[in-house]
Short mmCIF file of C-alpha atoms in Angstrom, two decimals:
data_model
loop_
_atom_site.label_atom_id
_atom_site.label_comp_id
_atom_site.label_asym_id
_atom_site.label_seq_id
_atom_site.Cartn_x
_atom_site.Cartn_y
_atom_site.Cartn_z
CA MET A 13 21.50 -9.67 -23.04
CA ILE A 14 18.40 -10.46 -21.02
CA ASP A 15 17.13 -7.19 -19.22
CA ALA A 16 14.47 -7.17 -16.44
CA GLU A 17 11.78 -5.98 -18.98
CA TRP A 18 9.92 -9.13 -19.12
CA LEU A 19 9.51 -9.25 -15.17
CA TYR A 20 8.06 -5.56 -15.20
CA TRP A 21 5.49 -6.69 -17.96
CA LEU A 22 4.71 -9.60 -15.55
CA CYS A 23 4.06 -7.25 -12.73
CA GLY A 24 1.98 -5.12 -15.24
CA LEU A 25 -0.08 -8.03 -15.95
CA PHE A 26 -0.47 -8.94 -12.56
CA PHE A 27 -1.81 -5.42 -11.63
CA LEU A 28 -4.32 -5.58 -14.50
CA ALA A 29 -5.61 -9.13 -13.10
CA GLY A 30 -6.14 -7.29 -9.84
CA ALA A 31 -8.00 -4.52 -11.64
CA GLY A 32 -10.25 -7.28 -13.16
CA PHE A 33 -11.06 -8.42 -9.57
CA SER A 34 -12.03 -4.96 -8.30
CA TYR A 35 -13.88 -4.30 -11.51
CA ARG A 36 -16.04 -7.47 -10.97
CA ARG A 37 -16.88 -6.43 -7.26
CA ALA A 38 -18.10 -3.03 -8.77
CA GLN A 39 -15.09 -1.01 -7.26
CA TYR A 40 -14.46 1.15 -9.93
CA GLY A 41 -11.90 3.53 -8.15
CA GLY A 42 -9.76 0.31 -7.30
CA ALA A 43 -9.98 -1.00 -10.94
CA ALA A 44 -9.11 2.23 -12.11
CA PHE A 45 -6.08 2.19 -9.89
CA TRP A 46 -4.87 -1.29 -10.47
CA ALA A 47 -5.46 -0.66 -14.43
CA LEU A 48 -3.57 2.53 -14.60
CA LEU A 49 -0.73 0.93 -12.49
CA GLY A 50 -0.61 -2.14 -14.81
CA ILE A 51 -0.55 0.02 -17.98
CA SER A 52 2.10 2.34 -16.63
CA PHE A 53 4.36 -0.75 -15.79
CA CYS A 54 4.23 -1.96 -19.38
CA TYR A 55 4.24 1.62 -20.96
CA SER A 56 7.50 2.39 -19.05
CA THR A 57 9.38 -0.07 -21.24
CA PHE A 58 9.16 2.24 -24.10
CA VAL A 59 10.00 5.28 -21.86
CA VAL A 60 13.26 3.50 -20.65
CA ASN A 61 13.89 2.73 -24.50
CA LYS A 62 13.34 6.22 -25.41
CA THR A 63 10.62 5.19 -27.98
CA ALA A 64 7.75 6.95 -26.24
CA PRO A 65 7.53 10.31 -24.30
CA PRO A 66 7.54 10.17 -20.73
CA TRP A 67 5.06 13.06 -19.97
CA PRO A 68 1.72 10.74 -20.45
CA LEU A 69 3.47 8.53 -17.91
CA GLY A 70 3.96 11.27 -15.57
CA ILE A 71 0.07 12.10 -15.91
CA ALA A 72 -0.79 8.55 -15.14
CA VAL A 73 1.36 8.42 -12.16
CA ILE A 74 -0.11 11.72 -10.67
CA ALA A 75 -3.50 10.17 -11.26
CA VAL A 76 -2.60 7.01 -9.42
CA ALA A 77 -1.42 9.01 -6.66
CA ALA A 78 -4.40 10.79 -6.67
CA LEU A 79 -6.65 8.13 -6.59
CA ALA A 80 -4.89 6.44 -3.57
CA GLY A 81 -4.76 9.76 -1.72
CA PHE A 82 -8.43 10.55 -1.93
CA GLY A 83 -9.24 7.13 -0.78
CA ALA A 84 -10.78 5.81 -3.98
CA LEU A 85 -9.66 2.16 -3.60
CA GLY A 86 -12.13 0.85 -1.19
CA ARG A 87 -11.53 -2.68 0.35
CA THR A 88 -11.73 -5.72 -2.03
CA GLU A 89 -12.20 -8.79 -0.15
CA ILE A 90 -11.28 -12.03 -1.85
CA ALA A 91 -12.27 -15.47 -0.41
CA THR A 92 -9.78 -17.72 0.75
CA THR A 93 -9.35 -20.70 3.06
CA CYS A 94 -10.75 -20.64 6.72
CA GLN A 95 -8.30 -21.26 9.91
CA ALA A 96 -9.84 -24.63 10.17
CA ASP A 97 -9.16 -25.67 6.69
CA ARG A 98 -5.65 -24.30 6.99
CA ILE A 99 -4.85 -26.16 9.76
CA THR A 100 -6.11 -29.40 8.41
CA ALA A 101 -3.90 -28.65 5.15
CA ALA A 102 -0.84 -27.81 7.36
CA ASN A 103 -1.13 -31.18 9.13
CA THR A 104 -0.89 -33.16 5.95
CA LEU A 105 1.55 -30.87 4.19
CA ARG A 106 3.88 -30.27 7.34
CA SER A 107 7.34 -28.99 6.66
CA LYS A 108 6.74 -29.43 2.58
CA LEU A 109 5.00 -25.89 3.00
CA PHE A 110 8.48 -24.45 3.28
CA VAL A 111 10.02 -25.97 0.12
CA PRO A 112 8.45 -23.66 -2.40
CA ALA A 113 9.02 -20.63 -0.28
CA LEU A 114 12.68 -21.26 0.17
CA MET A 115 12.95 -21.58 -3.91
CA ILE A 116 12.60 -17.85 -4.09
CA PRO A 117 15.74 -16.90 -2.12
CA LEU A 118 17.46 -19.71 -3.51
CA VAL A 119 16.93 -19.14 -7.24
CA ALA A 120 17.80 -15.23 -6.57
CA LEU A 121 20.88 -16.28 -4.93
CA ILE A 122 22.10 -18.41 -7.73
CA PHE A 123 21.25 -15.82 -10.14
CA GLY A 124 23.00 -13.34 -8.19
CA THR A 125 26.18 -14.99 -7.71
CA MET A 126 26.59 -17.65 -10.42
CA ILE A 127 24.54 -16.62 -13.38
CA ALA A 128 25.51 -13.09 -13.10
CA SER A 129 28.88 -14.04 -14.37
CA ILE A 130 27.91 -15.85 -17.51
CA THR A 131 28.91 -14.12 -20.90
CA VAL A 132 27.67 -14.92 -24.13
CA GLY A 133 29.95 -13.69 -27.12
CA GLY A 134 31.79 -11.49 -24.36
CA LYS A 135 28.70 -9.70 -23.33
CA PRO A 136 27.09 -10.64 -19.90
CA LEU A 137 23.98 -12.71 -20.40
CA LEU A 138 22.22 -10.46 -18.00
CA ALA A 139 21.99 -6.70 -17.90
CA ALA A 140 24.24 -5.04 -15.16
CA GLY A 141 22.37 -4.73 -12.01
CA THR A 142 19.43 -6.89 -13.02
CA ALA A 143 20.98 -10.54 -12.20
CA THR A 144 19.52 -10.66 -8.85
CA LEU A 145 16.15 -9.37 -10.11
CA THR A 146 15.78 -11.59 -12.99
CA GLY A 147 16.69 -14.59 -10.39
CA LEU A 148 13.67 -13.11 -7.84
CA GLY A 149 11.52 -13.43 -11.17
CA VAL A 150 12.56 -16.79 -12.17
CA GLY A 151 12.49 -17.81 -8.17
CA ALA A 152 8.83 -16.84 -7.89
CA LEU A 153 7.69 -18.56 -11.04
CA VAL A 154 9.74 -21.66 -9.72
CA ALA A 155 8.09 -21.50 -6.32
CA THR A 156 4.76 -21.13 -7.88
CA ALA A 157 5.06 -24.36 -10.05
CA VAL A 158 6.69 -26.38 -7.11
CA GLY A 159 3.86 -25.26 -4.95
CA LEU A 160 1.34 -26.29 -7.55
CA VAL A 161 2.82 -29.86 -7.90
CA LEU A 162 3.69 -30.17 -4.06
CA LEU A 163 0.35 -29.06 -2.73
CA ARG A 164 -1.81 -31.16 -5.19
CA PRO A 165 -2.68 -33.73 -2.41
CA ALA A 166 -4.38 -31.44 -0.55
CA GLY A 167 -7.47 -31.30 -2.65
CA GLY A 168 -8.85 -29.38 -5.36
CA LEU A 169 -5.97 -27.12 -6.94
CA LYS A 170 -6.78 -25.05 -9.98
CA LEU A 171 -4.00 -23.31 -11.88
CA THR A 172 -5.92 -19.81 -11.40
CA LEU A 173 -5.31 -20.48 -7.49
CA PRO A 174 -1.83 -18.59 -7.29
CA LEU A 175 -3.23 -15.45 -9.31
CA THR A 176 -6.44 -15.37 -6.86
CA GLU A 177 -4.25 -15.71 -3.87
CA GLY A 178 -1.64 -13.45 -5.21
CA THR A 179 -4.45 -10.95 -5.81
CA ARG A 180 -5.85 -11.28 -2.28
CA LEU A 181 -2.39 -10.11 -0.75
CA LEU A 182 -2.00 -7.57 -3.31
CA GLN A 183 -5.57 -6.08 -2.45
CA SER A 184 -4.62 -6.14 1.06
CA ILE A 185 -1.51 -4.35 0.65
CA GLY A 186 -3.60 -1.61 -1.27
CA TRP A 187 -1.79 1.64 -2.58
CA ALA A 188 1.11 0.89 0.16
CA VAL A 189 2.42 -1.31 -2.70
CA VAL A 190 3.63 1.57 -5.06
CA LEU A 191 4.66 3.97 -1.93
CA PRO A 192 8.24 2.81 -2.03
CA GLN A 193 8.31 3.66 -5.75
CA MET A 194 6.89 6.88 -5.36
CA LEU A 195 9.34 7.89 -2.78
CA ALA A 196 12.08 6.67 -5.24
CA VAL A 197 10.40 9.06 -7.79
CA LEU A 198 10.67 12.02 -5.02
CA GLY A 199 14.45 11.09 -4.89
CA LEU A 200 14.89 11.92 -8.48
CA VAL A 201 12.64 14.82 -8.46
CA PHE A 202 14.90 16.24 -5.52
CA ALA A 203 17.77 15.70 -7.39
CA ASN A 204 16.70 17.29 -10.70
CA SER A 205 15.28 20.33 -8.64
CA GLY A 206 18.56 20.97 -6.92
CA VAL A 207 17.85 19.91 -3.45
CA GLY A 208 21.25 18.06 -3.08
CA THR A 209 23.36 21.35 -4.03
CA ALA A 210 21.24 23.30 -1.65
CA VAL A 211 21.49 20.88 1.35
CA GLY A 212 25.04 20.30 0.35
CA THR A 213 25.61 24.13 0.72
CA ILE A 214 24.36 23.97 4.23
CA VAL A 215 26.11 20.83 5.25
CA SER A 216 29.51 22.12 4.01
CA ALA A 217 29.04 25.28 6.04
CA VAL A 218 28.30 23.41 9.12
CA LEU A 219 30.54 20.29 8.75
CA PRO A 220 34.20 20.92 9.30
CA LYS A 221 36.08 20.15 6.03
CA GLY A 222 37.53 16.66 5.88
CA SER A 223 36.11 15.13 9.10
CA LEU A 224 34.79 11.83 7.79
CA LEU A 225 33.58 10.57 11.10
CA LEU A 226 31.59 13.61 11.62
CA ALA A 227 30.09 13.32 8.14
CA VAL A 228 29.01 9.61 8.92
CA ILE A 229 27.53 10.59 12.21
CA VAL A 230 25.42 13.33 10.50
CA TYR A 231 24.20 11.01 8.10
CA CYS A 232 23.39 8.18 10.29
CA LEU A 233 21.77 10.10 13.23
CA GLY A 234 20.04 12.26 10.62
CA MET A 235 18.70 9.10 8.99
CA ALA A 236 17.46 7.94 12.35
CA LEU A 237 15.90 11.50 13.31
CA PHE A 238 14.28 12.10 10.16
CA THR A 239 12.88 8.59 10.64
CA ILE A 240 11.51 9.26 13.95
CA ILE A 241 9.70 12.31 12.65
CA MET A 242 8.27 10.90 9.49
CA GLY A 243 7.73 7.27 10.98
CA ASN A 244 9.22 5.94 7.62
CA ALA A 245 12.84 5.19 6.98
CA PHE A 246 12.21 5.07 3.24
CA ALA A 247 10.99 8.69 3.35
CA ALA A 248 13.92 9.99 5.15
CA PHE A 249 16.41 8.11 2.66
CA PRO A 250 15.99 10.34 -0.47
CA VAL A 251 16.17 13.28 1.82
CA MET A 252 19.51 12.27 3.55
CA THR A 253 21.05 10.65 0.83
CA ALA A 254 20.50 13.91 -1.53
CA ALA A 255 22.07 16.19 1.54
CA VAL A 256 24.87 13.97 2.78
CA GLY A 257 24.83 10.41 1.65
CA TRP A 258 25.66 11.13 -2.04
CA PRO A 259 27.53 14.57 -2.17
CA VAL A 260 29.57 14.08 1.04
CA LEU A 261 30.07 10.45 1.84
CA VAL A 262 30.29 9.03 -1.76
CA GLN A 263 31.59 12.02 -4.02
CA GLN A 264 33.69 13.91 -1.44
CA PHE A 265 35.08 10.83 0.68
CA HIS A 266 34.77 8.24 -2.14
CA GLY A 267 32.68 5.87 0.16
CA ASN A 268 31.61 2.43 -1.13
CA PRO A 269 28.15 3.27 -2.39
CA ALA A 270 26.85 -0.10 -1.48
CA ILE A 271 27.90 0.03 2.28
CA VAL A 272 27.16 3.61 2.98
CA PHE A 273 23.55 3.37 1.68
CA ALA A 274 22.89 -0.17 3.01
CA VAL A 275 23.87 0.84 6.49
CA GLY A 276 22.46 4.26 6.02
CA MET A 277 18.90 2.69 5.67
CA LEU A 278 19.75 0.44 8.59
CA ALA A 279 20.55 3.62 10.74
CA GLY A 280 17.13 4.85 9.70
CA PHE A 281 15.55 1.56 10.87
CA CYS A 282 17.00 2.13 14.41
CA GLY A 283 14.71 5.49 14.47
CA THR A 284 11.72 3.25 13.27
CA LEU A 285 12.15 1.38 16.57
CA CYS A 286 11.75 4.44 18.66
CA THR A 287 8.82 6.20 17.12
CA PRO A 288 5.33 6.16 17.55
CA MET A 289 4.93 7.58 13.99
CA ALA A 290 5.60 4.14 12.76
CA ALA A 291 2.19 2.97 14.35
CA ASN A 292 1.89 -0.10 12.40
CA PHE A 293 5.17 -1.70 13.86
CA ASN A 294 5.07 -0.01 17.34
CA ILE A 295 1.66 0.70 18.66
CA VAL A 296 -0.56 -1.96 16.70
CA PRO A 297 1.44 -4.95 18.64
CA ALA A 298 0.52 -2.91 21.87
CA VAL A 299 -2.97 -2.91 20.92
CA LEU A 300 -3.12 -6.35 19.89
CA LEU A 301 -1.53 -7.54 23.18
CA GLU A 302 -4.03 -5.41 25.26
CA MET A 303 -1.23 -3.68 26.88
CA LYS A 304 -2.14 -0.88 29.26
CA ASP A 305 0.88 1.19 28.07
CA ARG A 306 0.78 1.85 24.39
CA TYR A 307 4.31 2.82 24.35
CA GLY A 308 5.53 -0.46 26.05
CA PRO A 309 7.21 -1.96 22.80
CA ILE A 310 9.05 1.25 22.09
CA LYS A 311 10.27 1.48 25.60
CA ALA A 312 11.34 -2.15 25.33
CA GLN A 313 13.02 -1.25 21.99
CA LEU A 314 14.74 2.06 22.90
CA PRO A 315 17.84 0.70 24.65
CA THR A 316 18.60 -1.57 21.73
CA ALA A 317 17.94 1.20 19.17
CA GLY A 318 20.83 3.25 20.81
CA PRO A 319 23.63 1.02 20.87
CA LEU A 320 22.68 -0.41 17.42
CA LEU A 321 22.78 3.30 16.02
CA VAL A 322 26.52 3.40 17.18
CA CYS A 323 27.15 0.05 15.66
CA ASN A 324 25.90 1.18 12.30
CA ILE A 325 27.98 4.50 12.51
CA ALA A 326 31.01 2.28 13.21
CA ILE A 327 30.37 -0.37 10.49
CA MET A 328 29.92 2.52 8.01
CA TYR A 329 33.05 4.28 9.14
CA LEU A 330 35.28 1.20 9.31
CA MET A 331 34.21 -0.59 6.58
CA GLY A 332 32.85 1.95 3.87
CA PHE A 333 35.84 3.75 3.46
CA MET B 12 17.55 27.34 -1.01
CA VAL B 13 13.80 27.74 -1.63
CA VAL B 14 13.62 24.31 -2.95
CA LEU B 15 14.17 22.91 0.62
CA ILE B 16 10.33 24.07 1.33
CA GLY B 17 9.60 21.13 -0.71
CA VAL B 18 11.79 18.73 1.65
CA ALA B 19 9.95 20.49 4.59
CA LEU B 20 6.68 19.61 3.13
CA VAL B 21 7.55 15.83 3.00
CA VAL B 22 8.45 15.79 6.87
CA ILE B 23 5.70 18.04 7.75
CA GLY B 24 3.15 15.99 5.88
CA PHE B 25 4.31 12.53 7.13
CA ALA B 26 4.53 13.85 10.76
CA LEU B 27 1.07 15.11 10.40
CA ARG B 28 0.00 11.66 9.17
CA LEU B 29 -1.58 12.86 5.75
CA ASN B 30 -2.01 10.35 3.02
CA PRO B 31 1.73 9.60 2.15
CA MET B 32 0.80 9.14 -1.55
CA LEU B 33 -0.30 12.68 -1.61
CA VAL B 34 2.45 14.14 0.51
CA VAL B 35 4.99 12.57 -1.78
CA THR B 36 3.38 13.80 -5.05
CA VAL B 37 2.43 17.30 -3.84
CA SER B 38 5.78 17.96 -2.21
CA GLY B 39 7.45 16.54 -5.35
CA ILE B 40 5.45 18.98 -7.84
CA VAL B 41 6.11 21.91 -5.20
CA THR B 42 9.82 21.21 -5.20
CA ALA B 43 10.12 20.96 -8.92
CA LEU B 44 8.19 24.33 -9.28
CA LEU B 45 10.53 25.83 -7.00
CA GLY B 46 13.46 24.31 -8.49
CA GLY B 47 12.50 26.11 -11.96
CA LEU B 48 11.22 23.10 -13.77
CA ASN B 49 8.07 23.86 -16.19
CA PRO B 50 4.84 21.84 -16.17
CA VAL B 51 5.98 19.59 -18.86
CA ALA B 52 9.53 18.81 -17.43
CA ILE B 53 7.73 17.97 -14.16
CA LEU B 54 5.46 15.31 -15.97
CA ASP B 55 8.65 14.15 -17.80
CA THR B 56 10.58 13.69 -14.35
CA PHE B 57 7.77 11.70 -12.84
CA GLY B 58 7.31 9.65 -15.97
CA SER B 59 10.99 8.87 -16.40
CA GLY B 60 11.49 8.55 -12.34
CA PHE B 61 8.48 5.80 -12.49
CA ALA B 62 9.75 3.94 -15.43
CA SER B 63 13.58 3.76 -13.97
CA ASN B 64 12.34 2.93 -10.58
CA ARG B 65 9.94 -0.18 -11.34
CA SER B 66 12.28 -2.54 -9.73
CA VAL B 67 11.20 -1.09 -6.27
CA THR B 68 7.99 -2.66 -6.60
CA ILE B 69 9.16 -6.07 -8.25
CA TYR B 70 8.64 -7.85 -5.01
CA VAL B 71 4.84 -8.19 -5.81
CA ILE B 72 5.89 -11.08 -8.04
CA THR B 73 6.45 -13.39 -5.11
CA LEU B 74 2.79 -12.71 -3.90
CA PRO B 75 1.10 -15.45 -5.84
CA ALA B 76 3.60 -18.08 -4.58
CA ILE B 77 3.34 -16.67 -1.04
CA GLY B 78 -0.54 -16.33 -1.31
CA LEU B 79 -0.85 -19.93 -2.36
CA LEU B 80 1.36 -21.27 0.59
CA GLU B 81 -1.01 -19.34 3.00
CA ARG B 82 -3.90 -20.92 1.73
CA TYR B 83 -2.52 -24.30 2.47
CA GLY B 84 -1.59 -23.39 5.88
CA LEU B 85 2.16 -21.81 5.88
CA GLN B 86 1.31 -19.67 8.97
CA GLN B 87 -0.47 -22.60 10.74
CA GLN B 88 2.54 -24.83 10.15
CA ALA B 89 5.16 -21.92 11.30
CA ALA B 90 2.78 -21.59 14.52
CA ARG B 91 3.12 -25.40 15.27
CA LEU B 92 6.75 -25.27 14.92
CA ILE B 93 7.16 -22.25 17.24
CA GLY B 94 4.59 -24.13 19.90
CA LYS B 95 7.64 -26.61 20.25
CA LEU B 96 9.44 -23.73 21.88
CA ARG B 97 7.19 -24.11 25.21
CA ALA B 98 9.47 -25.67 27.63
CA LEU B 99 11.99 -22.70 27.57
CA THR B 100 12.29 -19.99 30.05
CA THR B 101 10.62 -16.44 29.04
CA GLY B 102 13.95 -14.88 28.02
CA ARG B 103 15.33 -17.94 26.05
CA LEU B 104 11.91 -18.52 24.55
CA LEU B 105 11.92 -14.75 23.19
CA ALA B 106 15.69 -14.93 22.10
CA ALA B 107 14.88 -18.22 20.08
CA TYR B 108 11.79 -16.49 18.64
CA MET B 109 13.72 -13.47 17.49
CA LEU B 110 16.04 -15.88 15.65
CA ILE B 111 13.34 -17.52 13.73
CA ARG B 112 11.86 -14.11 13.03
CA GLN B 113 14.88 -12.76 11.92
CA GLY B 114 15.81 -15.75 9.94
CA THR B 115 12.48 -16.10 8.08
CA SER B 116 12.63 -12.41 7.17
CA ALA B 117 16.11 -12.89 5.53
CA LEU B 118 14.65 -15.66 3.58
CA GLY B 119 11.86 -13.33 2.22
CA LEU B 120 9.02 -14.76 4.68
CA THR B 121 8.06 -11.52 6.29
CA GLY B 122 4.55 -12.51 6.45
CA MET B 123 4.97 -15.85 8.10
CA CYS B 124 5.42 -14.53 11.55
CA GLY B 125 4.24 -11.24 12.81
CA PRO B 126 2.48 -9.55 15.67
CA ALA B 127 -0.99 -10.69 14.54
CA GLN B 128 0.11 -14.09 13.20
CA THR B 129 2.25 -15.25 16.02
CA VAL B 130 3.05 -12.78 18.70
CA ARG B 131 -0.55 -12.49 20.05
CA PRO B 132 -1.76 -16.00 19.68
CA LEU B 133 1.60 -17.84 20.52
CA ILE B 134 4.62 -15.94 21.48
CA ALA B 135 2.95 -13.50 24.31
CA PRO B 136 0.79 -16.12 25.99
CA MET B 137 3.71 -18.69 25.87
CA ALA B 138 6.29 -16.12 27.18
CA LEU B 139 3.87 -15.24 30.08
CA ALA B 140 3.04 -18.85 30.99
CA ALA B 141 6.74 -19.41 31.09
CA ALA B 142 7.16 -16.54 33.75
CA ILE B 143 4.37 -17.52 35.72
CA ARG B 144 5.78 -21.19 36.02
CA ARG B 145 9.09 -19.82 37.02
CA HIS B 146 8.33 -16.89 39.14
CA GLY B 147 4.62 -17.51 40.21
CA GLU B 148 1.95 -14.96 39.89
CA LEU B 149 3.23 -11.85 38.11
CA THR B 150 2.57 -8.30 38.90
CA ASP B 151 0.88 -6.05 36.29
CA ARG B 152 4.24 -4.46 35.62
CA GLN B 153 5.84 -7.78 34.79
CA VAL B 154 2.93 -8.72 32.56
CA GLU B 155 3.29 -5.45 30.68
CA ARG B 156 7.14 -5.92 30.70
CA VAL B 157 6.98 -9.41 29.28
CA LYS B 158 4.19 -8.40 26.52
CA ALA B 159 6.47 -5.45 25.42
CA TYR B 160 9.38 -7.76 25.14
CA SER B 161 7.47 -10.03 23.07
CA ALA B 162 6.35 -7.39 20.73
CA SER B 163 9.91 -6.10 20.36
CA SER B 164 11.42 -9.62 19.75
CA ASP B 165 9.18 -9.64 16.52
CA THR B 166 9.88 -6.10 15.57
CA VAL B 167 13.59 -6.11 15.83
CA GLY B 168 14.05 -9.40 14.31
CA LEU B 169 11.93 -8.35 11.34
CA PHE B 170 13.74 -5.07 10.70
CA PHE B 171 17.15 -6.38 10.75
CA GLY B 172 16.40 -9.75 9.10
CA GLU B 173 14.37 -8.46 6.11
CA ASP B 174 17.19 -6.25 4.86
CA ILE B 175 19.22 -9.46 4.21
CA PHE B 176 16.57 -10.79 1.57
CA LEU B 177 17.32 -9.17 -1.74
CA ALA B 178 13.67 -8.48 -2.70
CA VAL B 179 12.41 -6.22 0.08
CA GLY B 180 11.41 -2.82 -0.34
CA SER B 181 14.40 -0.91 1.27
CA ILE B 182 16.89 -2.79 -0.79
CA LEU B 183 15.07 -2.26 -3.84
CA LEU B 184 14.55 1.36 -3.00
CA ILE B 185 18.33 1.82 -2.31
CA THR B 186 19.29 0.35 -5.77
CA SER B 187 16.60 1.79 -7.72
CA LEU B 188 17.04 5.23 -6.33
CA VAL B 189 20.80 5.43 -6.61
CA ASP B 190 20.73 3.78 -9.99
CA SER B 191 18.24 6.31 -11.59
CA THR B 192 19.31 9.40 -9.74
CA TYR B 193 23.39 8.96 -9.43
CA HIS B 194 23.89 6.43 -12.50
CA LEU B 195 25.24 3.77 -10.53
CA LYS B 196 24.83 0.03 -11.16
CA LEU B 197 24.35 -1.48 -7.82
CA ASP B 198 23.04 -5.15 -7.57
CA ALA B 199 20.55 -5.80 -4.74
CA LEU B 200 22.96 -8.57 -3.71
CA GLN B 201 25.51 -6.17 -3.09
CA ILE B 202 23.40 -4.10 -0.63
CA ALA B 203 21.87 -7.13 1.13
CA VAL B 204 25.22 -8.58 2.05
CA TRP B 205 26.17 -5.27 3.72
CA ALA B 206 22.92 -5.69 5.84
CA ILE B 207 24.56 -8.87 7.63
CA PRO B 208 27.09 -6.99 10.06
CA THR B 209 24.00 -5.05 11.52
CA ALA B 210 21.98 -8.01 11.64
CA ILE B 211 24.42 -9.67 13.88
CA CYS B 212 25.03 -6.75 16.08
CA ALA B 213 20.87 -6.55 16.27
CA TYR B 214 20.88 -9.95 17.34
CA ILE B 215 23.45 -9.77 20.09
CA ILE B 216 22.20 -6.56 21.41
CA HIS B 217 18.53 -7.45 21.53
CA GLY B 218 19.14 -11.15 22.23
CA ALA B 219 21.23 -10.46 25.23
CA ARG B 220 18.56 -8.05 26.53
CA LEU B 221 15.81 -10.68 25.90
CA LEU B 222 17.87 -13.22 27.93
CA TRP B 223 18.34 -10.55 30.73
CA LEU B 224 14.53 -10.36 31.00
CA ASP B 225 14.75 -13.51 33.04
CA ARG B 226 16.75 -11.85 35.71
CA THR B 227 14.86 -8.84 36.02
CA LEU B 228 11.69 -11.03 36.22
CA ALA B 229 13.35 -12.77 39.17
CA ARG B 230 14.71 -9.73 40.69
CA THR B 231 11.16 -8.08 40.74
CA THR B 232 9.38 -10.97 41.95
CA VAL B 233 8.30 -10.85 45.55
CA LYS B 234 9.02 -14.18 46.93
CA PRO B 235 6.14 -15.64 48.94
CA GLU B 236 6.76 -15.89 52.56
CA VAL B 237 7.77 -19.68 53.54
CA ALA B 238 4.72 -21.02 55.45
CA ALA B 239 5.65 -22.14 58.85
CA PRO B 240 5.42 -25.79 59.30
#
């Protein structure tokens, strides 16, 4: 049975390479951040297998968060091609450029649908829940290989280029690269500390017993409202799921978890459309377009967000139960 | 009930725009302490939580391929194709762009278009040029409206397209969080498929509003007096 550990090691090595780039530019805070992250990804394998204790990893994770939180990363610029070079390259390569990019979803889909059902000696070839992830990893490798072959005519192509260009993107994303994972960790901390039971008590006191529609509305509206306040649907998800999504909608009403959680997240996205807190999505475009009214994009999105939230409530209510 | 103070800290921390990594870590530690976990148990929870949620970050594995393609003009090629929409009216142009944005995001190419990559250099100027061609000189309010709708066509397309792609943060966050916390075995594909109904609704609602922009522009345009012969 193949699991996704090899993929996590690949990610870990990628982060370690990122540490190397930062180190060579004398950005030691960034180097420490990426190195710790890379080592944590590999060490995690032994934590999952229960062959190593998790607490050293806990220390590393808090150190990673502290490095990011106190601005130790700095900015590492990695040289790439200029706009003019890119236009010249695009003129030669044209739509061939899309071929490698499309390999990623294509291979992931093939793994997720077909290879997922292959069994070897009565056991599934790929571990449960990892088929699409494995496909994604294979797809990314295939895309890189196809890219290297296809782009060769565009001039001096070295095998290290994907690593350099990938690290350029990684460094431009910065610490935000692990924020979703940290929010998932927070979800587990919430669950272990009894947040779900605490909120559940309140919710069951407020919600009339047995009203499914009301529970769906509370979950979707709560996702949207928390997202409006926090500016981030990812942050709202662990909170609302611990409170309503899991205990009420899945456990009490036996909802289909895939539908409940997928649509719940999208209800949160409706909130993102309405909030200046999500500045990178709603305020930055107004600045880029030199608009007089910084809230112009939000005003254009509000009449879409409202009806779409109603759609999400309807989809979850009608299809999820 | 006191553990809810930790939840309140997340909300307040994000609302005050403090560094999200600090907010998450501090409120996690506070919540765990209030929940009666001892320091070693807290470190264990952070460690095992990190280990079992690594799949959330797995999308970084696509960065080398995407970075390589960007180096050879992926965004520039996209811009060239979008430039072919020049002949459309403002509303149709934006509706077509939203379809492109939503479609490419659904294929995982979220960085191919965007406010900086396509909206500012291409979409907004093309939408304004189309409006001027059809309605003559625009008022300040009309210019603002066209710009706002240009930005919104990008944002709505991105939000409700990317969730169809398997390896996007939100999907991986869902599968990883519920698998590690609630011991389910959800595959990313199961979640992604259920983003499709909402994606269709989003395109119908916002696309219709983009098309309606042509009418709004026509209605708010002051027709120039026909000069007497």
